[in-house]
XYZ file of C-alpha atoms in Angstrom:
394
model
C -18.151 40.833 -45.703
C -17.516 44.402 -46.403
C -17.104 45.024 -42.595
C -13.309 45.759 -41.396
C -14.313 43.068 -38.664
C -15.817 40.632 -40.836
C -13.038 40.702 -43.343
C -10.469 40.257 -40.472
C -12.257 37.520 -38.954
C -12.269 35.777 -42.742
C -8.397 36.037 -42.567
C -8.196 34.561 -39.353
C -9.919 31.835 -40.442
C -8.279 31.181 -43.537
C -4.808 31.367 -41.596
C -6.003 28.884 -39.060
C -7.720 26.614 -41.436
C -4.694 26.714 -44.009
C -1.844 26.929 -41.661
C 0.010 23.503 -41.400
C -0.414 21.740 -37.940
C 2.265 20.872 -36.096
C 0.519 19.132 -33.370
C -2.684 17.129 -32.838
C -4.067 20.164 -31.378
C -3.143 22.188 -33.855
C -5.039 19.720 -36.675
C -8.280 19.986 -34.365
C -8.123 23.838 -34.763
C -7.495 23.855 -38.224
C -10.443 21.509 -39.100
C -12.790 23.422 -36.751
C -11.807 26.757 -38.309
C -12.388 25.127 -42.157
C -15.740 24.067 -40.744
C -16.643 27.500 -39.897
C -15.058 29.107 -42.496
C -17.091 26.954 -44.838
C -20.598 27.948 -43.245
C -19.308 31.581 -43.630
C -18.378 31.760 -47.694
C -21.159 31.804 -50.390
C -21.227 28.847 -52.486
C -20.587 30.714 -55.593
C -17.307 32.077 -54.288
C -14.541 30.049 -55.256
C -12.277 28.824 -52.240
C -9.427 28.248 -54.556
C -9.480 32.296 -55.616
C -10.099 33.782 -52.144
C -7.508 31.401 -50.414
C -5.042 30.501 -52.575
C -1.910 31.811 -51.434
C -2.598 30.477 -48.293
C -3.178 27.096 -49.610
C -0.113 27.410 -52.186
C 1.928 28.273 -49.043
C 0.714 25.531 -46.846
C 1.422 22.641 -49.975
C 5.045 24.290 -50.761
C 5.404 24.181 -46.621
C 4.263 20.229 -47.129
C 6.686 19.455 -50.213
C 9.470 17.612 -48.738
C 6.905 15.607 -46.269
C 5.753 11.877 -47.586
C 2.527 10.509 -47.122
C 4.148 7.667 -44.801
C 5.264 10.484 -42.561
C 2.197 12.091 -42.071
C -0.255 11.421 -38.697
C -3.432 10.633 -39.062
C -4.771 13.794 -37.976
C -2.528 15.727 -40.777
C -3.898 13.512 -43.306
C -7.782 14.171 -42.188
C -6.424 17.576 -42.491
C -5.303 17.559 -46.231
C -8.869 15.806 -46.712
C -10.597 18.571 -45.497
C -8.601 21.266 -47.672
C -9.206 18.968 -50.859
C -12.655 18.798 -50.509
C -13.585 22.096 -49.996
C -11.735 23.209 -53.309
C -14.742 23.844 -55.630
C -17.322 22.386 -53.541
C -20.629 23.758 -52.340
C -20.904 25.164 -48.803
C -22.690 22.213 -47.586
C -20.302 19.893 -48.758
C -17.529 21.946 -47.161
C -19.348 22.097 -44.144
C -20.098 18.165 -43.996
C -15.972 17.608 -44.963
C -14.946 19.995 -42.148
C -17.042 18.176 -39.573
C -15.909 14.718 -41.269
C -12.658 15.703 -40.293
C -13.235 16.991 -37.190
C -14.835 13.638 -36.039
C -11.769 11.681 -37.543
C -9.262 13.916 -35.366
C -11.620 13.153 -32.296
C -11.407 9.518 -32.773
C -7.938 9.559 -33.332
C -7.350 11.281 -29.818
C -9.060 8.450 -28.142
C -7.344 6.026 -30.182
C -3.877 7.530 -29.288
C -5.027 8.029 -25.423
C -6.247 4.076 -25.626
C -3.069 3.032 -27.179
C -0.728 4.745 -24.597
C -2.974 2.912 -21.342
C -2.669 -0.059 -23.037
C 1.435 0.142 -23.328
C 2.448 2.653 -20.411
C 3.403 0.496 -17.167
C 0.593 -0.073 -14.789
C 0.894 1.765 -11.784
C 1.465 -1.132 -9.738
C 5.351 -1.261 -11.068
C 5.880 1.996 -9.570
C 6.663 -0.026 -6.516
C 10.042 -0.975 -7.960
C 10.978 2.733 -8.160
C 13.910 3.286 -6.023
C 13.673 7.313 -3.587
C 16.073 8.420 -6.135
C 13.770 7.641 -9.381
C 15.964 4.356 -10.005
C 13.897 1.755 -12.113
C 14.821 -1.770 -10.249
C 15.255 -0.786 -6.958
C 18.548 -2.753 -6.723
C 20.764 -2.966 -3.933
C 24.181 -1.286 -4.312
C 27.535 -3.129 -3.791
C 27.987 -1.562 -0.303
C 24.815 -3.096 0.906
C 22.442 -0.196 1.162
C 20.375 1.718 -1.187
C 20.878 4.665 -2.930
C 19.137 6.846 0.113
C 21.851 5.025 2.365
C 19.018 2.939 4.081
C 19.530 -1.178 5.387
C 18.173 -3.103 2.858
C 15.159 -5.367 3.519
C 16.294 -8.696 4.893
C 13.264 -10.383 3.824
C 14.082 -8.702 0.314
C 17.694 -10.077 0.532
C 16.485 -13.260 1.160
C 14.063 -13.755 -1.267
C 16.409 -12.444 -4.305
C 19.237 -14.777 -2.968
C 16.510 -17.783 -3.455
C 15.193 -16.439 -6.846
C 18.407 -16.058 -8.421
C 19.709 -19.441 -6.821
C 16.468 -20.790 -8.732
C 17.959 -19.764 -11.832
C 15.201 -16.647 -12.099
C 16.384 -13.891 -14.366
C 15.267 -10.560 -12.405
C 13.930 -7.772 -14.453
C 12.775 -5.876 -11.272
C 12.182 -6.376 -7.710
C 12.098 -8.305 -5.500
C 10.100 -6.482 -3.052
C 8.087 -7.538 0.261
C 5.302 -5.945 1.777
C 4.207 -5.557 4.756
C 5.650 -4.834 8.085
C 9.295 -6.444 8.025
C 8.649 -9.015 11.140
C 5.032 -9.939 9.976
C 4.924 -13.708 8.956
C 3.783 -14.544 5.766
C 5.251 -11.425 4.031
C 3.848 -11.051 -0.163
C 6.936 -10.770 -2.435
C 6.494 -9.095 -5.686
C 8.781 -8.861 -8.342
C 9.309 -9.244 -12.447
C 11.216 -12.057 -14.224
C 12.666 -11.865 -17.638
C 11.280 -14.826 -19.766
C 12.734 -13.223 -23.132
C 14.449 -10.790 -25.122
C 12.095 -7.652 -24.097
C 9.595 -10.002 -22.355
C 8.656 -9.827 -18.889
C 6.072 -11.290 -16.656
C 4.857 -10.024 -13.323
C 4.945 -12.300 -10.348
C 4.328 -12.882 -6.477
C 5.742 -15.101 -3.685
C 5.140 -15.721 -0.007
C 7.979 -15.577 2.304
C 7.362 -17.770 5.303
C 8.989 -18.426 8.607
C 11.077 -15.699 7.747
C 13.112 -17.509 5.245
C 11.112 -19.967 2.915
C 9.893 -18.492 -0.045
C 7.179 -20.371 -1.408
C 3.581 -20.012 -3.508
C 5.202 -18.596 -6.460
C 2.800 -17.361 -9.182
C 3.814 -15.507 -12.651
C 1.451 -13.905 -15.506
C 1.786 -12.464 -18.643
C 2.004 -8.850 -18.723
C -1.576 -8.148 -20.552
C -3.595 -10.678 -18.154
C -1.534 -8.701 -15.209
C -2.896 -5.128 -16.756
C -6.439 -6.594 -17.448
C -7.095 -8.849 -14.230
C -3.839 -8.362 -11.957
C -2.353 -11.411 -9.989
C -3.617 -14.363 -7.601
C -2.485 -16.986 -5.730
C -3.632 -19.793 -3.381
C -1.602 -21.249 -1.606
C -2.096 -24.093 0.783
C 0.357 -24.376 4.005
C 0.108 -28.679 4.700
C -3.314 -28.294 5.211
C -3.718 -26.160 8.097
C -3.570 -23.034 6.655
C -4.772 -21.420 3.453
C -2.970 -17.848 2.268
C -4.921 -16.118 -0.456
C -2.254 -13.423 -1.881
C -3.412 -10.432 -4.680
C -1.557 -8.169 -6.859
C -3.340 -5.542 -8.524
C -2.384 -3.337 -11.410
C -3.633 -0.253 -9.356
C -0.688 -1.214 -7.259
C -2.804 -2.458 -4.254
C -2.282 -6.208 -2.240
C -4.364 -8.015 -0.724
C -3.350 -11.386 1.875
C -5.573 -13.453 3.353
C -4.760 -16.015 5.942
C -7.718 -18.527 6.363
C -7.781 -21.419 8.882
C -8.416 -24.700 7.374
C -7.002 -27.535 9.397
C -6.272 -28.587 13.026
C -4.345 -26.460 14.988
C -4.813 -27.619 18.650
C -4.652 -30.560 20.103
C -8.623 -30.713 20.881
C -8.824 -30.380 16.920
C -6.689 -32.843 16.094
C -8.373 -35.174 18.445
C -11.509 -34.777 16.458
C -10.160 -36.031 13.611
C -10.245 -39.538 15.378
C -6.229 -40.932 14.391
C -5.801 -43.975 15.834
C -2.217 -43.207 15.660
C -2.684 -40.219 17.922
C -4.637 -41.912 20.823
C -1.635 -44.703 20.880
C 0.690 -41.745 21.591
C -1.469 -40.424 24.272
C -2.229 -43.613 25.715
C 1.405 -45.225 25.948
C 4.018 -42.760 25.732
C 7.409 -44.370 26.270
C 9.339 -43.278 29.136
C 12.407 -40.769 28.614
C 14.923 -43.215 29.875
C 14.031 -45.762 27.408
C 14.988 -43.677 24.818
C 18.227 -43.402 23.048
C 17.001 -39.605 22.410
C 14.821 -37.340 23.959
C 11.976 -35.955 22.253
C 10.526 -33.539 24.868
C 10.801 -30.042 23.693
C 7.104 -29.208 22.026
C 5.821 -32.609 22.305
C 2.129 -32.668 22.359
C 1.587 -36.209 22.698
C 3.883 -39.078 22.882
C 6.901 -40.133 22.101
C 6.145 -43.417 21.526
C 8.681 -45.927 20.658
C 7.459 -47.550 17.794
C 10.384 -50.039 17.035
C 13.810 -51.145 17.750
C 16.445 -53.254 15.556
C 19.717 -53.608 16.348
C 20.232 -50.575 18.348
C 17.929 -48.411 16.162
C 15.112 -46.849 17.530
C 11.891 -45.596 15.421
C 9.986 -42.932 17.600
C 6.731 -41.069 16.787
C 5.097 -37.793 18.065
C 3.009 -34.979 17.534
C 4.834 -31.650 18.042
C 3.368 -27.973 18.562
C 5.786 -27.117 15.527
C 7.013 -23.933 16.925
C 10.382 -24.468 15.741
C 8.798 -25.770 12.250
C 10.274 -24.697 8.770
C 8.720 -23.641 5.935
C 5.421 -23.450 7.572
C 2.581 -20.754 8.901
C 1.537 -20.477 12.614
C 2.159 -23.479 15.177
C -0.055 -26.053 13.697
C 0.728 -29.314 15.242
C 2.706 -31.963 12.938
C 3.143 -36.002 13.296
C 7.078 -36.295 13.530
C 9.117 -39.592 13.159
C 12.704 -39.952 14.232
C 14.890 -42.672 13.501
C 18.290 -42.464 15.758
C 20.719 -44.886 17.218
C 23.811 -44.005 19.567
C 25.902 -42.323 16.859
C 23.085 -40.057 15.719
C 19.536 -39.478 14.551
C 17.595 -37.887 11.823
C 13.452 -36.905 11.741
C 10.902 -35.924 9.409
C 7.525 -34.170 10.017
C 4.394 -33.617 8.274
C 0.880 -31.793 8.882
C -1.985 -33.849 10.461
C -4.196 -34.145 7.466
C -1.313 -35.417 5.324
C -0.248 -37.891 7.918
C -4.178 -38.612 8.418
C -4.425 -39.461 4.913
C -0.962 -41.102 3.809
C 0.714 -41.420 7.197
C 4.595 -40.949 6.830
C 7.714 -42.084 5.847
C 11.281 -42.459 7.838
C 13.429 -39.922 6.753
C 16.672 -40.804 4.267
C 19.066 -38.328 5.200
C 22.547 -38.112 6.710
C 24.041 -40.093 9.222
C 22.108 -43.001 10.721
C 19.197 -42.624 8.120
C 21.457 -43.641 5.465
C 23.984 -46.469 4.270
C 24.968 -49.408 5.687
C 23.837 -48.233 9.454
C 20.289 -48.059 8.468
C 18.969 -51.562 7.487
C 14.893 -50.797 7.132
C 13.029 -48.149 5.257
C 9.837 -47.695 7.461
C 6.397 -46.089 6.997
C 4.464 -44.836 10.054
C 0.651 -45.533 9.240
C -2.391 -43.367 10.628
C -3.487 -46.747 12.207
C -0.521 -46.493 14.300
C 1.514 -49.618 12.714
C 5.224 -48.896 11.128
C 5.736 -51.081 8.499
C 9.472 -51.609 8.061
C 11.011 -53.208 4.514
C 14.510 -54.562 4.838
C 17.095 -52.404 2.284
C 17.766 -55.159 -0.566
C 15.496 -57.926 1.029
C 13.615 -60.334 -1.434
C 9.941 -59.544 -2.010
C 8.994 -62.201 0.562
C 11.032 -60.466 3.024
C 9.732 -57.102 2.224
C 6.354 -55.430 4.187
C 6.958 -57.017 7.651
C 4.747 -54.508 9.826
C 5.676 -54.181 13.435
C 2.201 -53.853 15.574
C 1.459 -50.754 17.755
């Protein structure tokens, strides 16, 4: 290499090959230069003699570094230099090429590790406009940008905290504020340094249900999906995916019109329609929202049991306006009622409520069950086995 340009090229390759790499890119460049240097130098020319000063400088620079502190790329670079000493040109070229391949693989592994440990894009939904991590509302009731917090999110937060959920991020409500249902996303802390992504449904603007959670690893791989059935009439399929996309689908699975209820052939409904009780004979008037009935099922000692089919316009915790069978018990002092879906009533009937006022304590002597056949079964409280199970014919 008597040509000045070739000599300069050789010196540049030597400098690059034996410079101490500070980054993965530097190590890749050093290995590539070493491979090119191995191809240029003749086999009889001792590498140790031609570039001893560069090697000594590099070794002195690394004197304070332990092997445990070196990256895989740095170790590959050192292995390349060691194998080049006293080897043939072919051996030197092979060592350099192997180091380049090892460094490339190292870069791939680093990228894979980063992808597996970095937060998925879906978690960006918890970031506030000013870059906060969890989107928590300020003590003054507004966000960091001065906007009023989403009321559905406030409702979801109260319900989750009341249930003992430790929130790591969220909740965030997805979709239009007035839509029903709404998808609610959050992360809960289950152990020290361990969280789970979760979703839930906010129904009727105040009823949080349909909860589902999964592990961080499962969420990154498959996302999170949940199917929730609203009393048999509707099924809601919700999903939250690692790429931040969401889905909310509502499928009708049950009766939502009076004709659809009739098609189920429930004898109790036929009785409600055929023999409704005049309002003046009832202690309480159940006319609002009534589709069939009301019908006085039984009356004992001034307590009445009344059955009806309602349109659920004022129902709580249900989706849409699917009809419901309702059973009320009342006297002159008060009343209580309960409702259930058409599908559940057709299969199981329903129990009279056992809550507050007339529906509890000494004033309510009987437990009552309304059957799909239309029969009301009364069981006297604290009665003997022979006294129980007295049926009141429709």
